[in-house]
Amino acid sequence: MAKLLLCLDGAVVKEFRLTRDRFTVGRRPNNDIQIDNLAVSGEHAALLTVGGDVFVEDLDSTNGTLVNGKPTRRQLLQDGDEITIGKYVLKFWRENAASGDSGTDFEKTMMLRVPPTIPAPPAPSPAAARAPAAASAEPVRAGVIKVLTGANSGRELLLTKNLTTLGKAGVQVAVITRRPLGYFITHVEGEQTPKVNGSQIGQSPRKLEEEDLIELLGVQMAFFTH
């Protein structure tokens, strides 16, 4: 599924799924994506899905449409492309574009060894231990973290490990754990706890839901499963 992230000044404002063959962007309320800004034309641009490809097309707008900083009339979009309309940026990406590459610069920057002080999950109660195997939860779908802002914008990381640690030691660290009930993010280190959908998570583990927006060290990331 292709998506667009509407961003202003580097912050994600809203997310849109391209569920139809034609999506319009403009200042008028009849557009699929309305941007109420004088630099945006009434009907500024359109997103066209043709087969498995998505094109952006400028609709003779006054100030033009940019893709990765360059003016365009019509262009095929690649994962991670940025469409600039007025002061706003639409980031294009696909859920199925995640890869499991190891040793990337992203992992070297964001990944840390799991601190030994992280408490282990509590042991199941005797009642839970006696529960029949048939009552166990379904296997957890593979999670993906997509970086939306900063130097690693566009990079994706498959959450294949039971513990994935993000952040910078001594500044802010969080861990994402894979459990039978899903993925949870927990604050580990730092004065500020991570934010999920704009709110700090506090000291307790927070379960991640599809398309949750995570903020850590000023970097915004999106969580989804596939």
JSON list of N, CA and C in Angstrom, two decimals, residues 85-154:
[
{"chain": "A", "resi": 85, "resn": "ILE", "atom": "N", "xyz": [5.00, 21.12, -2.15]},
{"chain": "A", "resi": 85, "resn": "ILE", "atom": "CA", "xyz": [3.88, 21.94, -2.62]},
{"chain": "A", "resi": 85, "resn": "ILE", "atom": "C", "xyz": [3.75, 23.10, -1.66]},
{"chain": "A", "resi": 86, "resn": "GLY", "atom": "N", "xyz": [4.13, 24.29, -2.10]},
{"chain": "A", "resi": 86, "resn": "GLY", "atom": "CA", "xyz": [4.16, 25.44, -1.20]},
{"chain": "A", "resi": 86, "resn": "GLY", "atom": "C", "xyz": [5.18, 25.20, -0.11]},
{"chain": "A", "resi": 87, "resn": "LYS", "atom": "N", "xyz": [4.77, 25.39, 1.14]},
{"chain": "A", "resi": 87, "resn": "LYS", "atom": "CA", "xyz": [5.67, 25.15, 2.28]},
{"chain": "A", "resi": 87, "resn": "LYS", "atom": "C", "xyz": [5.57, 23.73, 2.81]},
{"chain": "A", "resi": 88, "resn": "TYR", "atom": "N", "xyz": [4.75, 22.92, 2.19]},
{"chain": "A", "resi": 88, "resn": "TYR", "atom": "CA", "xyz": [4.50, 21.56, 2.68]},
{"chain": "A", "resi": 88, "resn": "TYR", "atom": "C", "xyz": [5.26, 20.53, 1.85]},
{"chain": "A", "resi": 89, "resn": "VAL", "atom": "N", "xyz": [5.56, 19.40, 2.48]},
{"chain": "A", "resi": 89, "resn": "VAL", "atom": "CA", "xyz": [6.24, 18.29, 1.82]},
{"chain": "A", "resi": 89, "resn": "VAL", "atom": "C", "xyz": [5.39, 17.04, 1.99]},
{"chain": "A", "resi": 90, "resn": "LEU", "atom": "N", "xyz": [5.19, 16.33, 0.88]},
{"chain": "A", "resi": 90, "resn": "LEU", "atom": "CA", "xyz": [4.52, 15.04, 0.90]},
{"chain": "A", "resi": 90, "resn": "LEU", "atom": "C", "xyz": [5.57, 13.96, 0.68]},
{"chain": "A", "resi": 91, "resn": "LYS", "atom": "N", "xyz": [5.80, 13.12, 1.69]},
{"chain": "A", "resi": 91, "resn": "LYS", "atom": "CA", "xyz": [6.79, 12.05, 1.57]},
{"chain": "A", "resi": 91, "resn": "LYS", "atom": "C", "xyz": [6.08, 10.78, 1.09]},
{"chain": "A", "resi": 92, "resn": "PHE", "atom": "N", "xyz": [6.61, 10.20, 0.02]},
{"chain": "A", "resi": 92, "resn": "PHE", "atom": "CA", "xyz": [5.99, 9.02, -0.59]},
{"chain": "A", "resi": 92, "resn": "PHE", "atom": "C", "xyz": [6.74, 7.77, -0.15]},
{"chain": "A", "resi": 93, "resn": "TRP", "atom": "N", "xyz": [5.99, 6.74, 0.28]},
{"chain": "A", "resi": 93, "resn": "TRP", "atom": "CA", "xyz": [6.62, 5.47, 0.63]},
{"chain": "A", "resi": 93, "resn": "TRP", "atom": "C", "xyz": [5.61, 4.36, 0.56]},
{"chain": "A", "resi": 94, "resn": "ARG", "atom": "N", "xyz": [6.14, 3.14, 0.49]},
{"chain": "A", "resi": 94, "resn": "ARG", "atom": "CA", "xyz": [5.31, 1.94, 0.42]},
{"chain": "A", "resi": 94, "resn": "ARG", "atom": "C", "xyz": [5.59, 1.06, 1.62]},
{"chain": "A", "resi": 95, "resn": "GLU", "atom": "N", "xyz": [4.57, 0.37, 2.13]},
{"chain": "A", "resi": 95, "resn": "GLU", "atom": "CA", "xyz": [4.74, -0.51, 3.28]},
{"chain": "A", "resi": 95, "resn": "GLU", "atom": "C", "xyz": [5.62, -1.70, 2.93]},
{"chain": "A", "resi": 96, "resn": "ASN", "atom": "N", "xyz": [5.53, -2.20, 1.70]},
{"chain": "A", "resi": 96, "resn": "ASN", "atom": "CA", "xyz": [6.26, -3.41, 1.34]},
{"chain": "A", "resi": 96, "resn": "ASN", "atom": "C", "xyz": [7.67, -3.14, 0.86]},
{"chain": "A", "resi": 97, "resn": "ALA", "atom": "N", "xyz": [8.15, -1.89, 1.07]},
{"chain": "A", "resi": 97, "resn": "ALA", "atom": "CA", "xyz": [9.50, -1.56, 0.61]},
{"chain": "A", "resi": 97, "resn": "ALA", "atom": "C", "xyz": [10.55, -1.84, 1.65]},
{"chain": "A", "resi": 98, "resn": "ALA", "atom": "N", "xyz": [10.13, -2.33, 2.83]},
{"chain": "A", "resi": 98, "resn": "ALA", "atom": "CA", "xyz": [11.11, -2.57, 3.90]},
{"chain": "A", "resi": 98, "resn": "ALA", "atom": "C", "xyz": [12.03, -3.70, 3.52]},
{"chain": "A", "resi": 99, "resn": "SER", "atom": "N", "xyz": [13.27, -3.59, 3.92]},
{"chain": "A", "resi": 99, "resn": "SER", "atom": "CA", "xyz": [14.26, -4.62, 3.63]},
{"chain": "A", "resi": 99, "resn": "SER", "atom": "C", "xyz": [14.96, -5.01, 4.91]},
{"chain": "A", "resi": 100, "resn": "GLY", "atom": "N", "xyz": [15.55, -6.20, 4.93]},
{"chain": "A", "resi": 100, "resn": "GLY", "atom": "CA", "xyz": [16.21, -6.66, 6.13]},
{"chain": "A", "resi": 100, "resn": "GLY", "atom": "C", "xyz": [17.71, -6.54, 6.05]},
{"chain": "A", "resi": 101, "resn": "ASP", "atom": "N", "xyz": [18.22, -5.53, 5.33]},
{"chain": "A", "resi": 101, "resn": "ASP", "atom": "CA", "xyz": [19.66, -5.37, 5.19]},
{"chain": "A", "resi": 101, "resn": "ASP", "atom": "C", "xyz": [20.29, -5.17, 6.55]},
{"chain": "A", "resi": 102, "resn": "SER", "atom": "N", "xyz": [21.45, -5.76, 6.77]},
{"chain": "A", "resi": 102, "resn": "SER", "atom": "CA", "xyz": [22.18, -5.59, 8.02]},
{"chain": "A", "resi": 102, "resn": "SER", "atom": "C", "xyz": [23.46, -4.81, 7.76]},
{"chain": "A", "resi": 103, "resn": "GLY", "atom": "N", "xyz": [23.96, -4.18, 8.81]},
{"chain": "A", "resi": 103, "resn": "GLY", "atom": "CA", "xyz": [25.21, -3.46, 8.67]},
{"chain": "A", "resi": 103, "resn": "GLY", "atom": "C", "xyz": [25.06, -2.13, 7.97]},
{"chain": "A", "resi": 104, "resn": "THR", "atom": "N", "xyz": [23.84, -1.57, 7.87]},
{"chain": "A", "resi": 104, "resn": "THR", "atom": "CA", "xyz": [23.64, -0.32, 7.21]},
{"chain": "A", "resi": 104, "resn": "THR", "atom": "C", "xyz": [24.05, 0.83, 8.11]},
{"chain": "A", "resi": 105, "resn": "ASP", "atom": "N", "xyz": [24.21, 2.03, 7.50]},
{"chain": "A", "resi": 105, "resn": "ASP", "atom": "CA", "xyz": [24.54, 3.21, 8.28]},
{"chain": "A", "resi": 105, "resn": "ASP", "atom": "C", "xyz": [23.43, 3.51, 9.27]},
{"chain": "A", "resi": 106, "resn": "PHE", "atom": "N", "xyz": [22.18, 3.23, 8.87]},
{"chain": "A", "resi": 106, "resn": "PHE", "atom": "CA", "xyz": [21.06, 3.47, 9.77]},
{"chain": "A", "resi": 106, "resn": "PHE", "atom": "C", "xyz": [21.22, 2.66, 11.05]},
{"chain": "A", "resi": 107, "resn": "GLU", "atom": "N", "xyz": [21.51, 1.37, 10.90]},
{"chain": "A", "resi": 107, "resn": "GLU", "atom": "CA", "xyz": [21.64, 0.53, 12.08]},
{"chain": "A", "resi": 107, "resn": "GLU", "atom": "C", "xyz": [22.82, 0.98, 12.92]},
{"chain": "A", "resi": 108, "resn": "LYS", "atom": "N", "xyz": [23.91, 1.37, 12.28]},
{"chain": "A", "resi": 108, "resn": "LYS", "atom": "CA", "xyz": [25.08, 1.81, 13.04]},
{"chain": "A", "resi": 108, "resn": "LYS", "atom": "C", "xyz": [24.77, 3.06, 13.84]},
{"chain": "A", "resi": 109, "resn": "THR", "atom": "N", "xyz": [23.88, 3.92, 13.29]},
{"chain": "A", "resi": 109, "resn": "THR", "atom": "CA", "xyz": [23.55, 5.17, 13.96]},
{"chain": "A", "resi": 109, "resn": "THR", "atom": "C", "xyz": [22.52, 4.97, 15.05]},
{"chain": "A", "resi": 110, "resn": "MET", "atom": "N", "xyz": [21.48, 4.16, 14.76]},
{"chain": "A", "resi": 110, "resn": "MET", "atom": "CA", "xyz": [20.35, 4.06, 15.65]},
{"chain": "A", "resi": 110, "resn": "MET", "atom": "C", "xyz": [20.42, 2.88, 16.61]},
{"chain": "A", "resi": 111, "resn": "MET", "atom": "N", "xyz": [21.11, 1.82, 16.22]},
{"chain": "A", "resi": 111, "resn": "MET", "atom": "CA", "xyz": [21.08, 0.61, 17.04]},
{"chain": "A", "resi": 111, "resn": "MET", "atom": "C", "xyz": [22.17, 0.63, 18.09]},
{"chain": "A", "resi": 112, "resn": "LEU", "atom": "N", "xyz": [21.82, 0.15, 19.28]},
{"chain": "A", "resi": 112, "resn": "LEU", "atom": "CA", "xyz": [22.77, 0.04, 20.38]},
{"chain": "A", "resi": 112, "resn": "LEU", "atom": "C", "xyz": [22.70, -1.35, 20.97]},
{"chain": "A", "resi": 113, "resn": "ARG", "atom": "N", "xyz": [23.73, -1.73, 21.68]},
{"chain": "A", "resi": 113, "resn": "ARG", "atom": "CA", "xyz": [23.63, -2.97, 22.44]},
{"chain": "A", "resi": 113, "resn": "ARG", "atom": "C", "xyz": [22.58, -2.82, 23.52]},
{"chain": "A", "resi": 114, "resn": "VAL", "atom": "N", "xyz": [21.89, -3.88, 23.79]},
{"chain": "A", "resi": 114, "resn": "VAL", "atom": "CA", "xyz": [20.85, -3.83, 24.82]},
{"chain": "A", "resi": 114, "resn": "VAL", "atom": "C", "xyz": [21.50, -3.67, 26.18]},
{"chain": "A", "resi": 115, "resn": "PRO", "atom": "N", "xyz": [21.20, -2.60, 26.92]},
{"chain": "A", "resi": 115, "resn": "PRO", "atom": "CA", "xyz": [21.82, -2.41, 28.23]},
{"chain": "A", "resi": 115, "resn": "PRO", "atom": "C", "xyz": [21.48, -3.56, 29.17]},
{"chain": "A", "resi": 116, "resn": "PRO", "atom": "N", "xyz": [22.43, -4.01, 29.98]},
{"chain": "A", "resi": 116, "resn": "PRO", "atom": "CA", "xyz": [22.18, -5.15, 30.86]},
{"chain": "A", "resi": 116, "resn": "PRO", "atom": "C", "xyz": [21.18, -4.83, 31.95]},
{"chain": "A", "resi": 117, "resn": "THR", "atom": "N", "xyz": [20.86, -3.53, 32.16]},
{"chain": "A", "resi": 117, "resn": "THR", "atom": "CA", "xyz": [19.95, -3.17, 33.23]},
{"chain": "A", "resi": 117, "resn": "THR", "atom": "C", "xyz": [18.49, -3.27, 32.83]},
{"chain": "A", "resi": 118, "resn": "ILE", "atom": "N", "xyz": [18.19, -3.59, 31.56]},
{"chain": "A", "resi": 118, "resn": "ILE", "atom": "CA", "xyz": [16.79, -3.70, 31.16]},
{"chain": "A", "resi": 118, "resn": "ILE", "atom": "C", "xyz": [16.17, -4.89, 31.86]},
{"chain": "A", "resi": 119, "resn": "PRO", "atom": "N", "xyz": [15.09, -4.68, 32.60]},
{"chain": "A", "resi": 119, "resn": "PRO", "atom": "CA", "xyz": [14.48, -5.80, 33.32]},
{"chain": "A", "resi": 119, "resn": "PRO", "atom": "C", "xyz": [13.86, -6.79, 32.37]},
{"chain": "A", "resi": 120, "resn": "ALA", "atom": "N", "xyz": [13.96, -8.06, 32.74]},
{"chain": "A", "resi": 120, "resn": "ALA", "atom": "CA", "xyz": [13.33, -9.10, 31.93]},
{"chain": "A", "resi": 120, "resn": "ALA", "atom": "C", "xyz": [11.83, -9.06, 32.11]},
{"chain": "A", "resi": 121, "resn": "PRO", "atom": "N", "xyz": [11.05, -9.49, 31.08]},
{"chain": "A", "resi": 121, "resn": "PRO", "atom": "CA", "xyz": [9.60, -9.51, 31.23]},
{"chain": "A", "resi": 121, "resn": "PRO", "atom": "C", "xyz": [9.20, -10.38, 32.42]},
{"chain": "A", "resi": 122, "resn": "PRO", "atom": "N", "xyz": [8.14, -10.01, 33.14]},
{"chain": "A", "resi": 122, "resn": "PRO", "atom": "CA", "xyz": [7.72, -10.78, 34.32]},
{"chain": "A", "resi": 122, "resn": "PRO", "atom": "C", "xyz": [7.34, -12.19, 33.94]},
{"chain": "A", "resi": 123, "resn": "ALA", "atom": "N", "xyz": [7.61, -13.13, 34.86]},
{"chain": "A", "resi": 123, "resn": "ALA", "atom": "CA", "xyz": [7.27, -14.53, 34.60]},
{"chain": "A", "resi": 123, "resn": "ALA", "atom": "C", "xyz": [5.77, -14.70, 34.60]},
{"chain": "A", "resi": 124, "resn": "PRO", "atom": "N", "xyz": [5.25, -15.59, 33.77]},
{"chain": "A", "resi": 124, "resn": "PRO", "atom": "CA", "xyz": [3.80, -15.81, 33.72]},
{"chain": "A", "resi": 124, "resn": "PRO", "atom": "C", "xyz": [3.30, -16.37, 35.04]},
{"chain": "A", "resi": 125, "resn": "SER", "atom": "N", "xyz": [2.06, -16.02, 35.37]},
{"chain": "A", "resi": 125, "resn": "SER", "atom": "CA", "xyz": [1.45, -16.52, 36.60]},
{"chain": "A", "resi": 125, "resn": "SER", "atom": "C", "xyz": [1.19, -18.01, 36.47]},
{"chain": "A", "resi": 126, "resn": "PRO", "atom": "N", "xyz": [1.04, -18.72, 37.62]},
{"chain": "A", "resi": 126, "resn": "PRO", "atom": "CA", "xyz": [0.76, -20.16, 37.54]},
{"chain": "A", "resi": 126, "resn": "PRO", "atom": "C", "xyz": [-0.47, -20.47, 36.72]},
{"chain": "A", "resi": 127, "resn": "ALA", "atom": "N", "xyz": [-1.49, -19.59, 36.79]},
{"chain": "A", "resi": 127, "resn": "ALA", "atom": "CA", "xyz": [-2.70, -19.83, 36.01]},
{"chain": "A", "resi": 127, "resn": "ALA", "atom": "C", "xyz": [-2.41, -19.75, 34.53]},
{"chain": "A", "resi": 128, "resn": "ALA", "atom": "N", "xyz": [-1.59, -18.75, 34.17]},
{"chain": "A", "resi": 128, "resn": "ALA", "atom": "CA", "xyz": [-1.25, -18.62, 32.76]},
{"chain": "A", "resi": 128, "resn": "ALA", "atom": "C", "xyz": [-0.41, -19.78, 32.28]},
{"chain": "A", "resi": 129, "resn": "ALA", "atom": "N", "xyz": [0.47, -20.27, 33.17]},
{"chain": "A", "resi": 129, "resn": "ALA", "atom": "CA", "xyz": [1.32, -21.40, 32.79]},
{"chain": "A", "resi": 129, "resn": "ALA", "atom": "C", "xyz": [0.50, -22.65, 32.53]},
{"chain": "A", "resi": 130, "resn": "ARG", "atom": "N", "xyz": [-0.66, -22.78, 33.24]},
{"chain": "A", "resi": 130, "resn": "ARG", "atom": "CA", "xyz": [-1.49, -23.96, 33.07]},
{"chain": "A", "resi": 130, "resn": "ARG", "atom": "C", "xyz": [-2.45, -23.85, 31.90]},
{"chain": "A", "resi": 131, "resn": "ALA", "atom": "N", "xyz": [-2.48, -22.66, 31.26]},
{"chain": "A", "resi": 131, "resn": "ALA", "atom": "CA", "xyz": [-3.42, -22.46, 30.16]},
{"chain": "A", "resi": 131, "resn": "ALA", "atom": "C", "xyz": [-3.07, -23.39, 29.01]},
{"chain": "A", "resi": 132, "resn": "PRO", "atom": "N", "xyz": [-4.06, -23.95, 28.31]},
{"chain": "A", "resi": 132, "resn": "PRO", "atom": "CA", "xyz": [-3.78, -24.85, 27.20]},
{"chain": "A", "resi": 132, "resn": "PRO", "atom": "C", "xyz": [-3.09, -24.13, 26.06]},
{"chain": "A", "resi": 133, "resn": "ALA", "atom": "N", "xyz": [-2.27, -24.87, 25.31]},
{"chain": "A", "resi": 133, "resn": "ALA", "atom": "CA", "xyz": [-1.51, -24.28, 24.21]},
{"chain": "A", "resi": 133, "resn": "ALA", "atom": "C", "xyz": [-2.43, -23.71, 23.16]},
{"chain": "A", "resi": 134, "resn": "ALA", "atom": "N", "xyz": [-3.61, -24.28, 23.01]},
{"chain": "A", "resi": 134, "resn": "ALA", "atom": "CA", "xyz": [-4.53, -23.81, 21.97]},
{"chain": "A", "resi": 134, "resn": "ALA", "atom": "C", "xyz": [-4.98, -22.39, 22.20]},
{"chain": "A", "resi": 135, "resn": "ALA", "atom": "N", "xyz": [-4.86, -21.91, 23.45]},
{"chain": "A", "resi": 135, "resn": "ALA", "atom": "CA", "xyz": [-5.32, -20.56, 23.77]},
{"chain": "A", "resi": 135, "resn": "ALA", "atom": "C", "xyz": [-4.24, -19.51, 23.53]},
{"chain": "A", "resi": 136, "resn": "SER", "atom": "N", "xyz": [-3.06, -19.92, 23.08]},
{"chain": "A", "resi": 136, "resn": "SER", "atom": "CA", "xyz": [-1.98, -18.97, 22.87]},
{"chain": "A", "resi": 136, "resn": "SER", "atom": "C", "xyz": [-2.31, -18.04, 21.72]},
{"chain": "A", "resi": 137, "resn": "ALA", "atom": "N", "xyz": [-1.68, -16.84, 21.75]},
{"chain": "A", "resi": 137, "resn": "ALA", "atom": "CA", "xyz": [-1.95, -15.85, 20.73]},
{"chain": "A", "resi": 137, "resn": "ALA", "atom": "C", "xyz": [-1.36, -16.27, 19.39]},
{"chain": "A", "resi": 138, "resn": "GLU", "atom": "N", "xyz": [-1.91, -15.68, 18.32]},
{"chain": "A", "resi": 138, "resn": "GLU", "atom": "CA", "xyz": [-1.38, -15.96, 16.99]},
{"chain": "A", "resi": 138, "resn": "GLU", "atom": "C", "xyz": [0.01, -15.37, 16.87]},
{"chain": "A", "resi": 139, "resn": "PRO", "atom": "N", "xyz": [0.84, -15.93, 15.95]},
{"chain": "A", "resi": 139, "resn": "PRO", "atom": "CA", "xyz": [2.18, -15.39, 15.77]},
{"chain": "A", "resi": 139, "resn": "PRO", "atom": "C", "xyz": [2.14, -13.90, 15.44]},
{"chain": "A", "resi": 140, "resn": "VAL", "atom": "N", "xyz": [3.08, -13.14, 16.02]},
{"chain": "A", "resi": 140, "resn": "VAL", "atom": "CA", "xyz": [3.14, -11.71, 15.78]},
{"chain": "A", "resi": 140, "resn": "VAL", "atom": "C", "xyz": [3.65, -11.43, 14.37]},
{"chain": "A", "resi": 141, "resn": "ARG", "atom": "N", "xyz": [2.97, -10.56, 13.66]},
{"chain": "A", "resi": 141, "resn": "ARG", "atom": "CA", "xyz": [3.43, -10.18, 12.32]},
{"chain": "A", "resi": 141, "resn": "ARG", "atom": "C", "xyz": [4.71, -9.37, 12.44]},
{"chain": "A", "resi": 142, "resn": "ALA", "atom": "N", "xyz": [5.57, -9.49, 11.45]},
{"chain": "A", "resi": 142, "resn": "ALA", "atom": "CA", "xyz": [6.86, -8.80, 11.48]},
{"chain": "A", "resi": 142, "resn": "ALA", "atom": "C", "xyz": [6.65, -7.29, 11.50]},
{"chain": "A", "resi": 143, "resn": "GLY", "atom": "N", "xyz": [7.33, -6.61, 12.40]},
{"chain": "A", "resi": 143, "resn": "GLY", "atom": "CA", "xyz": [7.22, -5.17, 12.50]},
{"chain": "A", "resi": 143, "resn": "GLY", "atom": "C", "xyz": [8.31, -4.47, 11.70]},
{"chain": "A", "resi": 144, "resn": "VAL", "atom": "N", "xyz": [8.05, -3.24, 11.35]},
{"chain": "A", "resi": 144, "resn": "VAL", "atom": "CA", "xyz": [8.99, -2.43, 10.57]},
{"chain": "A", "resi": 144, "resn": "VAL", "atom": "C", "xyz": [9.00, -1.02, 11.15]},
{"chain": "A", "resi": 145, "resn": "ILE", "atom": "N", "xyz": [10.20, -0.46, 11.29]},
{"chain": "A", "resi": 145, "resn": "ILE", "atom": "CA", "xyz": [10.36, 0.94, 11.66]},
{"chain": "A", "resi": 145, "resn": "ILE", "atom": "C", "xyz": [10.83, 1.70, 10.42]},
{"chain": "A", "resi": 146, "resn": "LYS", "atom": "N", "xyz": [10.13, 2.77, 10.08]},
{"chain": "A", "resi": 146, "resn": "LYS", "atom": "CA", "xyz": [10.52, 3.62, 8.95]},
{"chain": "A", "resi": 146, "resn": "LYS", "atom": "C", "xyz": [10.90, 4.99, 9.49]},
{"chain": "A", "resi": 147, "resn": "VAL", "atom": "N", "xyz": [12.12, 5.45, 9.17]},
{"chain": "A", "resi": 147, "resn": "VAL", "atom": "CA", "xyz": [12.58, 6.77, 9.60]},
{"chain": "A", "resi": 147, "resn": "VAL", "atom": "C", "xyz": [12.00, 7.82, 8.67]},
{"chain": "A", "resi": 148, "resn": "LEU", "atom": "N", "xyz": [11.36, 8.84, 9.24]},
{"chain": "A", "resi": 148, "resn": "LEU", "atom": "CA", "xyz": [10.67, 9.85, 8.45]},
{"chain": "A", "resi": 148, "resn": "LEU", "atom": "C", "xyz": [11.43, 11.16, 8.35]},
{"chain": "A", "resi": 149, "resn": "THR", "atom": "N", "xyz": [12.26, 11.46, 9.34]},
{"chain": "A", "resi": 149, "resn": "THR", "atom": "CA", "xyz": [12.99, 12.73, 9.34]},
{"chain": "A", "resi": 149, "resn": "THR", "atom": "C", "xyz": [14.46, 12.49, 9.69]},
{"chain": "A", "resi": 150, "resn": "GLY", "atom": "N", "xyz": [15.27, 13.52, 9.48]},
{"chain": "A", "resi": 150, "resn": "GLY", "atom": "CA", "xyz": [16.68, 13.43, 9.84]},
{"chain": "A", "resi": 150, "resn": "GLY", "atom": "C", "xyz": [17.54, 12.84, 8.74]},
{"chain": "A", "resi": 151, "resn": "ALA", "atom": "N", "xyz": [18.81, 12.62, 9.07]},
{"chain": "A", "resi": 151, "resn": "ALA", "atom": "CA", "xyz": [19.79, 12.16, 8.08]},
{"chain": "A", "resi": 151, "resn": "ALA", "atom": "C", "xyz": [19.45, 10.79, 7.50]},
{"chain": "A", "resi": 152, "resn": "ASN", "atom": "N", "xyz": [18.75, 9.96, 8.27]},
{"chain": "A", "resi": 152, "resn": "ASN", "atom": "CA", "xyz": [18.42, 8.61, 7.81]},
{"chain": "A", "resi": 152, "resn": "ASN", "atom": "C", "xyz": [17.00, 8.50, 7.27]},
{"chain": "A", "resi": 153, "resn": "SER", "atom": "N", "xyz": [16.41, 9.63, 6.90]},
{"chain": "A", "resi": 153, "resn": "SER", "atom": "CA", "xyz": [15.03, 9.64, 6.39]},
{"chain": "A", "resi": 153, "resn": "SER", "atom": "C", "xyz": [14.88, 8.68, 5.22]},
{"chain": "A", "resi": 154, "resn": "GLY", "atom": "N", "xyz": [13.84, 7.87, 5.29]},
{"chain": "A", "resi": 154, "resn": "GLY", "atom": "CA", "xyz": [13.57, 6.90, 4.22]},
{"chain": "A", "resi": 154, "resn": "GLY", "atom": "C", "xyz": [14.08, 5.50, 4.52]}
]
